[in-house]
Amino acid sequence: MATWKKIIVSGSNAHLAQITSSVLTDGYLVMAGVGGALKDSDITLSGGDLNLGANSIISTGANSVLTGSFSGSFSGTVTGLEDLTQGAGIVPFTFDGSSVATVAVSGAAALNSDAVTKWNGNAFVNSSITDNGTVISGASSIQLTGASSSLTGSFTGSFAGDGSGLTGLVTDLNISGSDGSGITIDLKTQDLTIGGTANEIETTAAGTTITIGLPDSVTITQDLTVNRNLTVFGTASFQHTEDLDIADRFIRLASGSNAAGDGGIAIQQSNALDAEVFGFDSGATRWGVSSSFDASQNAFVPDAYMALTLEGAGTDPTVVAARYQVKGNIFIGSDEGIWIYS
């Protein structure tokens, strides 16, 4: 029977810009109205105005001719026009109905959404626009096509194309590293690649965005200095630490636990499954030791327990807490009597 026993003993392009003035001569006007009215009939003006309101003047037949001055718009083939001259805002020109005539805008004349063209006797073809030193403005675009097309002078705005003929542009991109290294990229012939270091930095490109960040698993091959707090939510393993300095006076193990259990310190011997452990046996509420311990486990069975020395204020050992009334513990009373629980 286990009890206390006393013992004695001695740690856009090019169309025609609006023609505002022209002259038609040598002929007459034949009109075809709705339902055939005035069809194949001549209208002669001897001074005075002809006002048809919202109606159009339609000239038909191989010999149809309009005489006098003309202001407005017309549709159909314009073959046969002669002595076409300039109007307001147009550089002086003459068109005889056959040879090519150049129509150019000058001064403050505004351009509409159509490009200026020239007549080659049969159809309208592309022609040049000259400004005689003034500024050409408006919502229309200036489009240059062909191998010899060029713009001179300074340019402000935007353009479409590959820009291969432009000069005076900076095409070299110089990049310097914090370690003193540097590279130069020819933007016309070379691609710039932003690369990462495996297991340290990764880069991705999508649309117009380059993203630089850490991979899911990071490996640092040199020293890492952390000047602020380091928070580890997973498992922290220190595999090659020779000297571990901890400023805290107490080390709390199993800090994530919310229930009682075993725990302690294991010192590996020949392999990961062979360790000497000094731990707390939660079931026995005692500290103990064991050998050949697998530190990956969460519980252990002690080979031996630590004996405790209890110092009492009296001489009766039975008044100590029940958890300490276990085999091997020693009680020393105030009268220096020594008791062992066995």
C-alpha positions as YAML, in Angstrom:
chain: A
units: angstrom
residues:
- id: 1
  name: MET
  ca: [0.00, 0.00, 0.00]
- id: 2
  name: ALA
  ca: [1.43, 3.31, -1.15]
- id: 3
  name: THR
  ca: [1.65, 5.92, 1.59]
- id: 4
  name: TRP
  ca: [4.07, 8.35, 3.21]
- id: 5
  name: LYS
  ca: [6.87, 6.67, 5.13]
- id: 6
  name: LYS
  ca: [9.37, 8.45, 7.35]
- id: 7
  name: ILE
  ca: [12.99, 7.74, 6.72]
- id: 8
  name: ILE
  ca: [16.17, 8.85, 8.42]
- id: 9
  name: VAL
  ca: [19.00, 10.04, 6.17]
- id: 10
  name: SER
  ca: [21.89, 12.42, 6.48]
- id: 11
  name: GLY
  ca: [18.88, 18.97, -6.80]
- id: 12
  name: SER
  ca: [-10.29, 59.54, -93.79]
- id: 13
  name: ASN
  ca: [-10.60, 60.83, -98.71]
- id: 14
  name: ALA
  ca: [-10.44, 62.08, -100.76]
- id: 15
  name: HIS
  ca: [-13.38, 63.84, -102.18]
- id: 16
  name: LEU
  ca: [-13.78, 67.15, -103.68]
- id: 17
  name: ALA
  ca: [-13.81, 69.97, -101.13]
- id: 18
  name: GLN
  ca: [-16.97, 72.08, -101.59]
- id: 19
  name: ILE
  ca: [-16.82, 74.09, -104.80]
- id: 20
  name: THR
  ca: [-18.26, 77.51, -103.99]
- id: 21
  name: SER
  ca: [-17.86, 79.16, -107.40]
- id: 22
  name: SER
  ca: [-17.75, 77.96, -111.04]
- id: 23
  name: VAL
  ca: [-18.71, 79.09, -114.59]
- id: 24
  name: LEU
  ca: [-20.60, 77.01, -117.20]
- id: 25
  name: THR
  ca: [-20.75, 78.42, -120.78]
- id: 26
  name: ASP
  ca: [-21.84, 77.69, -124.36]
- id: 27
  name: GLY
  ca: [-25.07, 75.77, -123.99]
- id: 28
  name: TYR
  ca: [-28.56, 75.43, -122.73]
- id: 29
  name: LEU
  ca: [-30.28, 73.61, -119.89]
- id: 30
  name: VAL
  ca: [-32.73, 70.76, -120.45]
- id: 31
  name: MET
  ca: [-34.78, 69.76, -117.43]
- id: 32
  name: ALA
  ca: [-36.76, 66.61, -116.64]
- id: 33
  name: GLY
  ca: [-39.22, 67.18, -113.81]
- id: 34
  name: VAL
  ca: [-41.52, 64.83, -111.93]
- id: 35
  name: GLY
  ca: [-43.95, 63.13, -114.35]
- id: 36
  name: GLY
  ca: [-41.96, 64.32, -117.36]
- id: 37
  name: ALA
  ca: [-42.66, 68.03, -116.99]
- id: 38
  name: LEU
  ca: [-40.25, 70.25, -118.97]
- id: 39
  name: LYS
  ca: [-38.61, 67.12, -120.40]
- id: 40
  name: ASP
  ca: [-36.51, 67.81, -123.53]
- id: 41
  name: SER
  ca: [-37.40, 71.54, -123.31]
- id: 42
  name: ASP
  ca: [-35.02, 74.47, -123.38]
- id: 43
  name: ILE
  ca: [-34.91, 77.17, -120.69]
- id: 44
  name: THR
  ca: [-33.21, 80.42, -121.75]
- id: 45
  name: LEU
  ca: [-32.25, 83.11, -119.26]
- id: 46
  name: SER
  ca: [-31.57, 86.66, -120.54]
- id: 47
  name: GLY
  ca: [-30.52, 88.12, -117.25]
- id: 48
  name: GLY
  ca: [-32.39, 87.41, -114.09]
- id: 49
  name: ASP
  ca: [-32.69, 84.54, -111.66]
- id: 50
  name: LEU
  ca: [-34.23, 81.09, -112.08]
- id: 51
  name: ASN
  ca: [-35.67, 79.91, -108.76]
- id: 52
  name: LEU
  ca: [-36.93, 76.33, -108.61]
- id: 53
  name: GLY
  ca: [-37.28, 76.25, -104.82]
- id: 54
  name: ALA
  ca: [-36.37, 72.83, -103.45]
- id: 55
  name: ASN
  ca: [-36.34, 71.22, -106.95]
- id: 56
  name: SER
  ca: [-33.17, 70.06, -108.64]
- id: 57
  name: ILE
  ca: [-31.92, 71.00, -112.10]
- id: 58
  name: ILE
  ca: [-31.28, 67.79, -114.01]
- id: 59
  name: SER
  ca: [-29.46, 68.01, -117.34]
- id: 60
  name: THR
  ca: [-29.82, 65.01, -119.67]
- id: 61
  name: GLY
  ca: [-28.80, 64.21, -123.22]
- id: 62
  name: ALA
  ca: [-25.47, 64.15, -124.99]
- id: 63
  name: ASN
  ca: [-25.62, 67.89, -125.88]
- id: 64
  name: SER
  ca: [-26.98, 69.22, -122.58]
- id: 65
  name: VAL
  ca: [-25.24, 72.47, -121.59]
- id: 66
  name: LEU
  ca: [-25.59, 74.86, -118.64]
- id: 67
  name: THR
  ca: [-24.69, 78.52, -119.28]
- id: 68
  name: GLY
  ca: [-24.04, 81.36, -116.88]
- id: 69
  name: SER
  ca: [-22.65, 81.08, -113.39]
- id: 70
  name: PHE
  ca: [-23.42, 78.19, -111.09]
- id: 71
  name: SER
  ca: [-23.40, 77.95, -107.32]
- id: 72
  name: GLY
  ca: [-24.57, 74.86, -105.43]
- id: 73
  name: SER
  ca: [-24.15, 71.14, -105.95]
- id: 74
  name: PHE
  ca: [-24.74, 68.74, -108.86]
- id: 75
  name: SER
  ca: [-24.71, 65.01, -109.48]
- id: 76
  name: GLY
  ca: [-23.68, 62.99, -112.49]
- id: 77
  name: THR
  ca: [-20.67, 62.95, -114.77]
- id: 78
  name: VAL
  ca: [-18.89, 66.30, -114.97]
- id: 79
  name: THR
  ca: [-17.10, 65.59, -118.29]
- id: 80
  name: GLY
  ca: [-17.09, 68.69, -120.44]
- id: 81
  name: LEU
  ca: [-16.67, 71.33, -117.76]
- id: 82
  name: GLU
  ca: [-14.30, 74.05, -118.89]
- id: 83
  name: ASP
  ca: [-12.63, 77.08, -117.34]
- id: 84
  name: LEU
  ca: [-13.29, 75.86, -113.80]
- id: 85
  name: THR
  ca: [-11.80, 78.58, -111.57]
- id: 86
  name: GLN
  ca: [-11.13, 79.07, -107.91]
- id: 87
  name: GLY
  ca: [-13.49, 80.22, -105.21]
- id: 88
  name: ALA
  ca: [-12.98, 81.64, -101.73]
- id: 89
  name: GLY
  ca: [-10.05, 80.12, -99.89]
- id: 90
  name: ILE
  ca: [-8.76, 78.28, -103.00]
- id: 91
  name: VAL
  ca: [-5.36, 79.01, -104.50]
- id: 92
  name: PRO
  ca: [-5.87, 80.36, -108.10]
- id: 93
  name: PHE
  ca: [-6.20, 77.59, -110.68]
- id: 94
  name: THR
  ca: [-7.72, 76.96, -114.12]
- id: 95
  name: PHE
  ca: [-9.39, 73.78, -115.35]
- id: 96
  name: ASP
  ca: [-10.00, 73.40, -119.09]
- id: 97
  name: GLY
  ca: [-11.90, 70.14, -118.90]
- id: 98
  name: SER
  ca: [-9.07, 67.87, -119.98]
- id: 99
  name: SER
  ca: [-5.67, 68.44, -118.42]
- id: 100
  name: VAL
  ca: [-4.95, 67.92, -114.74]
- id: 101
  name: ALA
  ca: [-5.62, 70.86, -112.39]
- id: 102
  name: THR
  ca: [-4.46, 71.05, -108.78]
- id: 103
  name: VAL
  ca: [-6.89, 72.47, -106.22]
- id: 104
  name: ALA
  ca: [-5.10, 73.77, -103.13]
- id: 105
  name: VAL
  ca: [-6.38, 75.37, -99.93]
- id: 106
  name: SER
  ca: [-4.59, 78.53, -98.80]
- id: 107
  name: GLY
  ca: [-4.71, 81.09, -96.03]
- id: 108
  name: ALA
  ca: [-7.36, 80.73, -93.38]
- id: 109
  name: ALA
  ca: [-9.64, 78.54, -95.49]
- id: 110
  name: ALA
  ca: [-10.97, 75.64, -93.41]
- id: 111
  name: LEU
  ca: [-10.93, 72.02, -94.49]
- id: 112
  name: ASN
  ca: [-14.08, 69.95, -94.15]
- id: 113
  name: SER
  ca: [-14.08, 66.21, -93.55]
- id: 114
  name: ASP
  ca: [-13.21, 65.50, -97.22]
- id: 115
  name: ALA
  ca: [-9.73, 65.64, -98.66]
- id: 116
  name: VAL
  ca: [-8.86, 67.91, -101.60]
- id: 117
  name: THR
  ca: [-8.50, 66.12, -104.94]
- id: 118
  name: LYS
  ca: [-7.65, 66.99, -108.53]
- id: 119
  name: TRP
  ca: [-9.35, 66.21, -111.86]
- id: 120
  name: ASN
  ca: [-7.43, 64.34, -114.51]
- id: 121
  name: GLY
  ca: [-10.06, 64.74, -117.28]
- id: 122
  name: ASN
  ca: [-11.90, 61.56, -116.45]
- id: 123
  name: ALA
  ca: [-11.98, 61.05, -112.69]
- id: 124
  name: PHE
  ca: [-10.84, 62.60, -109.40]
- id: 125
  name: VAL
  ca: [-7.50, 61.41, -108.15]
- id: 126
  name: ASN
  ca: [-5.44, 62.14, -105.07]
- id: 127
  name: SER
  ca: [-3.62, 65.46, -104.99]
- id: 128
  name: SER
  ca: [-1.50, 67.41, -102.59]
- id: 129
  name: ILE
  ca: [-2.63, 69.97, -99.99]
- id: 130
  name: THR
  ca: [-0.49, 73.07, -99.54]
- id: 131
  name: ASP
  ca: [-0.91, 75.62, -96.79]
- id: 132
  name: ASN
  ca: [1.62, 78.29, -97.87]
- id: 133
  name: GLY
  ca: [2.96, 78.55, -94.35]
- id: 134
  name: THR
  ca: [-0.36, 78.65, -92.48]
- id: 135
  name: VAL
  ca: [-1.74, 76.06, -90.11]
- id: 136
  name: ILE
  ca: [-4.09, 73.35, -91.38]
- id: 137
  name: SER
  ca: [-6.56, 72.45, -88.66]
- id: 138
  name: GLY
  ca: [-9.88, 70.70, -88.20]
- id: 139
  name: ALA
  ca: [-11.20, 67.27, -87.36]
- id: 140
  name: SER
  ca: [-9.86, 65.67, -90.56]
- id: 141
  name: SER
  ca: [-6.75, 63.53, -90.60]
- id: 142
  name: ILE
  ca: [-3.75, 63.99, -92.87]
- id: 143
  name: GLN
  ca: [-2.97, 60.60, -94.37]
- id: 144
  name: LEU
  ca: [0.36, 59.96, -96.06]
- id: 145
  name: THR
  ca: [0.70, 56.90, -98.27]
- id: 146
  name: GLY
  ca: [3.39, 55.70, -100.62]
- id: 147
  name: ALA
  ca: [7.10, 55.08, -100.15]
- id: 148
  name: SER
  ca: [8.08, 58.74, -100.70]
- id: 149
  name: SER
  ca: [5.46, 60.36, -98.42]
- id: 150
  name: SER
  ca: [6.98, 62.60, -95.78]
- id: 151
  name: LEU
  ca: [6.25, 65.42, -93.33]
- id: 152
  name: THR
  ca: [8.76, 68.18, -92.66]
- id: 153
  name: GLY
  ca: [8.99, 70.60, -89.78]
- id: 154
  name: SER
  ca: [7.87, 70.01, -86.21]
- id: 155
  name: PHE
  ca: [4.90, 67.78, -85.45]
- id: 156
  name: THR
  ca: [2.44, 67.74, -82.55]
- id: 157
  name: GLY
  ca: [-0.36, 65.20, -82.37]
- id: 158
  name: SER
  ca: [-0.68, 61.52, -83.18]
- id: 159
  name: PHE
  ca: [-0.06, 59.35, -86.22]
- id: 160
  name: ALA
  ca: [-0.82, 55.83, -87.42]
- id: 161
  name: GLY
  ca: [1.72, 53.50, -88.97]
- id: 162
  name: ASP
  ca: [4.96, 51.83, -87.90]
- id: 163
  name: GLY
  ca: [6.92, 55.11, -87.66]
- id: 164
  name: SER
  ca: [9.88, 53.53, -89.42]
- id: 165
  name: GLY
  ca: [10.61, 56.70, -91.40]
- id: 166
  name: LEU
  ca: [10.59, 59.05, -88.41]
- id: 167
  name: THR
  ca: [13.90, 60.52, -87.34]
- id: 168
  name: GLY
  ca: [15.05, 62.35, -84.24]
- id: 169
  name: LEU
  ca: [13.32, 59.93, -81.85]
- id: 170
  name: VAL
  ca: [15.07, 58.38, -78.83]
- id: 171
  name: THR
  ca: [15.06, 54.62, -79.40]
- id: 172
  name: ASP
  ca: [17.52, 53.44, -76.72]
- id: 173
  name: LEU
  ca: [16.21, 52.49, -73.28]
- id: 174
  name: ASN
  ca: [18.90, 52.47, -70.59]
- id: 175
  name: ILE
  ca: [18.25, 50.47, -67.40]
- id: 176
  name: SER
  ca: [20.55, 50.51, -64.36]
- id: 177
  name: GLY
  ca: [20.58, 47.99, -61.51]
- id: 178
  name: SER
  ca: [21.09, 48.81, -57.84]
- id: 179
  name: ASP
  ca: [24.33, 46.76, -57.92]
- id: 180
  name: GLY
  ca: [25.86, 49.06, -60.57]
- id: 181
  name: SER
  ca: [25.04, 46.84, -63.55]
- id: 182
  name: GLY
  ca: [23.20, 48.21, -66.59]
- id: 183
  name: ILE
  ca: [21.78, 47.30, -69.99]
- id: 184
  name: THR
  ca: [20.69, 49.19, -73.13]
- id: 185
  name: ILE
  ca: [17.66, 48.09, -75.17]
- id: 186
  name: ASP
  ca: [17.20, 49.17, -78.81]
- id: 187
  name: LEU
  ca: [13.42, 49.65, -78.89]
- id: 188
  name: LYS
  ca: [13.33, 49.33, -82.70]
- id: 189
  name: THR
  ca: [15.03, 45.92, -82.88]
- id: 190
  name: GLN
  ca: [15.12, 44.37, -79.39]
- id: 191
  name: ASP
  ca: [12.58, 43.11, -76.87]
- id: 192
  name: LEU
  ca: [12.82, 43.94, -73.17]
- id: 193
  name: THR
  ca: [12.42, 40.86, -70.97]
- id: 194
  name: ILE
  ca: [11.72, 41.19, -67.25]
- id: 195
  name: GLY
  ca: [12.69, 37.90, -65.68]
- id: 196
  name: GLY
  ca: [12.46, 36.55, -62.15]
- id: 197
  name: THR
  ca: [14.63, 34.29, -60.03]
- id: 198
  name: ALA
  ca: [13.32, 30.77, -59.51]
- id: 199
  name: ASN
  ca: [11.68, 30.31, -56.09]
- id: 200
  name: GLU
  ca: [12.37, 33.98, -55.23]
- id: 201
  name: ILE
  ca: [10.67, 36.35, -57.71]
- id: 202
  name: GLU
  ca: [8.11, 35.63, -60.43]
- id: 203
  name: THR
  ca: [6.84, 37.91, -63.22]
- id: 204
  name: THR
  ca: [3.67, 37.78, -65.31]
- id: 205
  name: ALA
  ca: [2.52, 39.97, -68.23]
- id: 206
  name: ALA
  ca: [-1.09, 40.46, -69.30]
- id: 207
  name: GLY
  ca: [-2.40, 43.22, -71.54]
- id: 208
  name: THR
  ca: [-0.41, 46.32, -70.60]
- id: 209
  name: THR
  ca: [0.43, 45.22, -67.04]
- id: 210
  name: ILE
  ca: [3.60, 43.55, -65.74]
- id: 211
  name: THR
  ca: [3.20, 41.99, -62.28]
- id: 212
  name: ILE
  ca: [6.24, 41.22, -60.12]
- id: 213
  name: GLY
  ca: [5.76, 39.24, -56.91]
- id: 214
  name: LEU
  ca: [6.75, 36.31, -54.77]
- id: 215
  name: PRO
  ca: [6.01, 32.72, -55.81]
- id: 216
  name: ASP
  ca: [3.93, 30.44, -53.62]
- id: 217
  name: SER
  ca: [7.10, 28.77, -52.31]
- id: 218
  name: VAL
  ca: [10.08, 31.07, -51.65]
- id: 219
  name: THR
  ca: [13.67, 29.90, -51.27]
- id: 220
  name: ILE
  ca: [16.32, 32.36, -50.04]
- id: 221
  name: THR
  ca: [19.88, 31.20, -50.64]
- id: 222
  name: GLN
  ca: [21.57, 34.03, -48.71]
- id: 223
  name: ASP
  ca: [21.04, 35.75, -45.36]
- id: 224
  name: LEU
  ca: [17.62, 37.21, -44.50]
- id: 225
  name: THR
  ca: [17.34, 40.04, -41.97]
- id: 226
  name: VAL
  ca: [13.91, 40.87, -40.53]
- id: 227
  name: ASN
  ca: [13.85, 44.17, -38.65]
- id: 228
  name: ARG
  ca: [10.27, 43.82, -37.48]
- id: 229
  name: ASN
  ca: [8.04, 40.98, -36.33]
- id: 230
  name: LEU
  ca: [8.07, 37.64, -38.15]
- id: 231
  name: THR
  ca: [4.74, 35.81, -38.04]
- id: 232
  name: VAL
  ca: [4.62, 32.15, -39.05]
- id: 233
  name: PHE
  ca: [1.15, 30.61, -39.41]
- id: 234
  name: GLY
  ca: [2.48, 27.22, -40.49]
- id: 235
  name: THR
  ca: [5.35, 25.08, -39.23]
- id: 236
  name: ALA
  ca: [8.70, 26.75, -38.54]
- id: 237
  name: SER
  ca: [11.66, 24.37, -38.86]
- id: 238
  name: PHE
  ca: [15.23, 25.30, -37.86]
- id: 239
  name: GLN
  ca: [17.37, 22.56, -39.35]
- id: 240
  name: HIS
  ca: [20.86, 24.04, -39.30]
- id: 241
  name: THR
  ca: [20.92, 26.37, -36.29]
- id: 242
  name: GLU
  ca: [24.10, 26.06, -34.23]
- id: 243
  name: ASP
  ca: [23.24, 28.65, -31.60]
- id: 244
  name: LEU
  ca: [19.67, 29.77, -30.92]
- id: 245
  name: ASP
  ca: [19.26, 32.91, -28.85]
- id: 246
  name: ILE
  ca: [15.77, 33.69, -27.55]
- id: 247
  name: ALA
  ca: [15.17, 36.90, -25.63]
- id: 248
  name: ASP
  ca: [11.98, 35.68, -23.93]
- id: 249
  name: ARG
  ca: [12.43, 34.17, -20.47]
- id: 250
  name: PHE
  ca: [9.74, 31.59, -21.10]
- id: 251
  name: ILE
  ca: [9.19, 29.45, -24.20]
- id: 252
  name: ARG
  ca: [5.62, 28.38, -24.77]
- id: 253
  name: LEU
  ca: [5.19, 25.17, -26.72]
- id: 254
  name: ALA
  ca: [1.94, 24.00, -28.29]
- id: 255
  name: SER
  ca: [0.71, 27.62, -28.25]
- id: 256
  name: GLY
  ca: [-1.99, 26.78, -30.80]
- id: 257
  name: SER
  ca: [-3.51, 24.11, -28.59]
- id: 258
  name: ASN
  ca: [-6.82, 24.53, -26.73]
- id: 259
  name: ALA
  ca: [-6.77, 21.16, -24.95]
- id: 260
  name: ALA
  ca: [-4.47, 19.29, -22.57]
- id: 261
  name: GLY
  ca: [-1.79, 17.08, -24.12]
- id: 262
  name: ASP
  ca: [1.81, 15.93, -24.02]
- id: 263
  name: GLY
  ca: [4.77, 18.08, -25.04]
- id: 264
  name: GLY
  ca: [8.46, 18.61, -24.50]
- id: 265
  name: ILE
  ca: [11.94, 18.88, -25.93]
- id: 266
  name: ALA
  ca: [13.40, 16.14, -28.14]
- id: 267
  name: ILE
  ca: [17.10, 15.81, -28.97]
- id: 268
  name: GLN
  ca: [17.73, 13.75, -32.11]
- id: 269
  name: GLN
  ca: [20.31, 11.01, -31.93]
- id: 270
  name: SER
  ca: [21.15, 8.68, -34.82]
- id: 271
  name: ASN
  ca: [18.13, 9.55, -37.00]
- id: 272
  name: ALA
  ca: [14.75, 11.34, -37.03]
- id: 273
  name: LEU
  ca: [13.10, 8.40, -35.23]
- id: 274
  name: ASP
  ca: [15.73, 8.23, -32.51]
- id: 275
  name: ALA
  ca: [15.54, 11.07, -30.02]
- id: 276
  name: GLU
  ca: [15.91, 11.58, -26.30]
- id: 277
  name: VAL
  ca: [12.87, 13.40, -24.99]
- id: 278
  name: PHE
  ca: [12.20, 15.37, -21.84]
- id: 279
  name: GLY
  ca: [8.49, 16.06, -21.69]
- id: 280
  name: PHE
  ca: [5.29, 16.45, -19.79]
- id: 281
  name: ASP
  ca: [2.98, 13.45, -19.54]
- id: 282
  name: SER
  ca: [-0.46, 15.06, -19.47]
- id: 283
  name: GLY
  ca: [-2.22, 11.88, -18.37]
- id: 284
  name: ALA
  ca: [0.01, 11.43, -15.31]
- id: 285
  name: THR
  ca: [0.51, 15.21, -14.81]
- id: 286
  name: ARG
  ca: [4.22, 14.46, -14.38]
- id: 287
  name: TRP
  ca: [7.48, 15.26, -16.16]
- id: 288
  name: GLY
  ca: [9.35, 12.32, -17.55]
- id: 289
  name: VAL
  ca: [12.00, 11.10, -19.99]
- id: 290
  name: SER
  ca: [12.09, 8.57, -22.81]
- id: 291
  name: SER
  ca: [14.54, 7.32, -25.43]
- id: 292
  name: SER
  ca: [14.17, 6.30, -29.09]
- id: 293
  name: PHE
  ca: [11.39, 8.85, -29.43]
- id: 294
  name: ASP
  ca: [9.87, 9.91, -32.79]
- id: 295
  name: ALA
  ca: [9.59, 13.72, -32.52]
- id: 296
  name: SER
  ca: [6.87, 13.83, -35.20]
- id: 297
  name: GLN
  ca: [4.48, 12.30, -32.66]
- id: 298
  name: ASN
  ca: [2.17, 14.28, -30.36]
- id: 299
  name: ALA
  ca: [2.34, 11.99, -27.30]
- id: 300
  name: PHE
  ca: [4.91, 9.88, -25.48]
- id: 301
  name: VAL
  ca: [5.14, 7.25, -22.71]
- id: 302
  name: PRO
  ca: [7.89, 8.09, -20.22]
- id: 303
  name: ASP
  ca: [10.47, 5.49, -19.33]
- id: 304
  name: ALA
  ca: [10.98, 7.27, -16.01]
- id: 305
  name: TYR
  ca: [9.51, 10.20, -14.12]
- id: 306
  name: MET
  ca: [11.15, 13.17, -12.48]
- id: 307
  name: ALA
  ca: [11.06, 13.02, -8.64]
- id: 308
  name: LEU
  ca: [10.08, 16.32, -6.95]
- id: 309
  name: THR
  ca: [11.11, 17.71, -3.58]
- id: 310
  name: LEU
  ca: [8.28, 19.33, -1.60]
- id: 311
  name: GLU
  ca: [8.97, 21.72, 1.27]
- id: 312
  name: GLY
  ca: [6.13, 21.96, 3.77]
- id: 313
  name: ALA
  ca: [5.22, 24.56, 6.38]
- id: 314
  name: GLY
  ca: [4.32, 21.78, 8.82]
- id: 315
  name: THR
  ca: [5.24, 18.25, 9.56]
- id: 316
  name: ASP
  ca: [2.32, 16.41, 7.91]
- id: 317
  name: PRO
  ca: [3.06, 15.30, 4.27]
- id: 318
  name: THR
  ca: [-0.55, 14.33, 3.64]
- id: 319
  name: VAL
  ca: [-1.57, 18.00, 3.31]
- id: 320
  name: VAL
  ca: [0.29, 18.49, -0.02]
- id: 321
  name: ALA
  ca: [-1.70, 18.59, -3.30]
- id: 322
  name: ALA
  ca: [-2.83, 15.20, -4.55]
- id: 323
  name: ARG
  ca: [-0.95, 15.55, -7.86]
- id: 324
  name: TYR
  ca: [2.33, 15.51, -5.91]
- id: 325
  name: GLN
  ca: [1.44, 12.48, -3.84]
- id: 326
  name: VAL
  ca: [3.01, 10.09, -6.34]
- id: 327
  name: LYS
  ca: [5.79, 7.57, -6.09]
- id: 328
  name: GLY
  ca: [9.27, 8.99, -5.75]
- id: 329
  name: ASN
  ca: [8.37, 12.48, -4.48]
- id: 330
  name: ILE
  ca: [10.02, 13.63, -1.26]
- id: 331
  name: PHE
  ca: [8.47, 15.81, 1.45]
- id: 332
  name: ILE
  ca: [10.62, 17.75, 3.91]
- id: 333
  name: GLY
  ca: [8.76, 19.06, 6.90]
- id: 334
  name: SER
  ca: [9.43, 22.11, 9.04]
- id: 335
  name: ASP
  ca: [11.00, 19.86, 11.63]
- id: 336
  name: GLU
  ca: [13.42, 18.69, 8.92]
- id: 337
  name: GLY
  ca: [11.77, 15.31, 8.87]
- id: 338
  name: ILE
  ca: [12.05, 13.63, 5.45]
- id: 339
  name: TRP
  ca: [9.24, 11.65, 3.91]
- id: 340
  name: ILE
  ca: [9.17, 9.72, 0.58]
- id: 341
  name: TYR
  ca: [6.04, 8.60, -1.20]
- id: 342
  name: SER
  ca: [6.26, 4.96, -2.16]
...
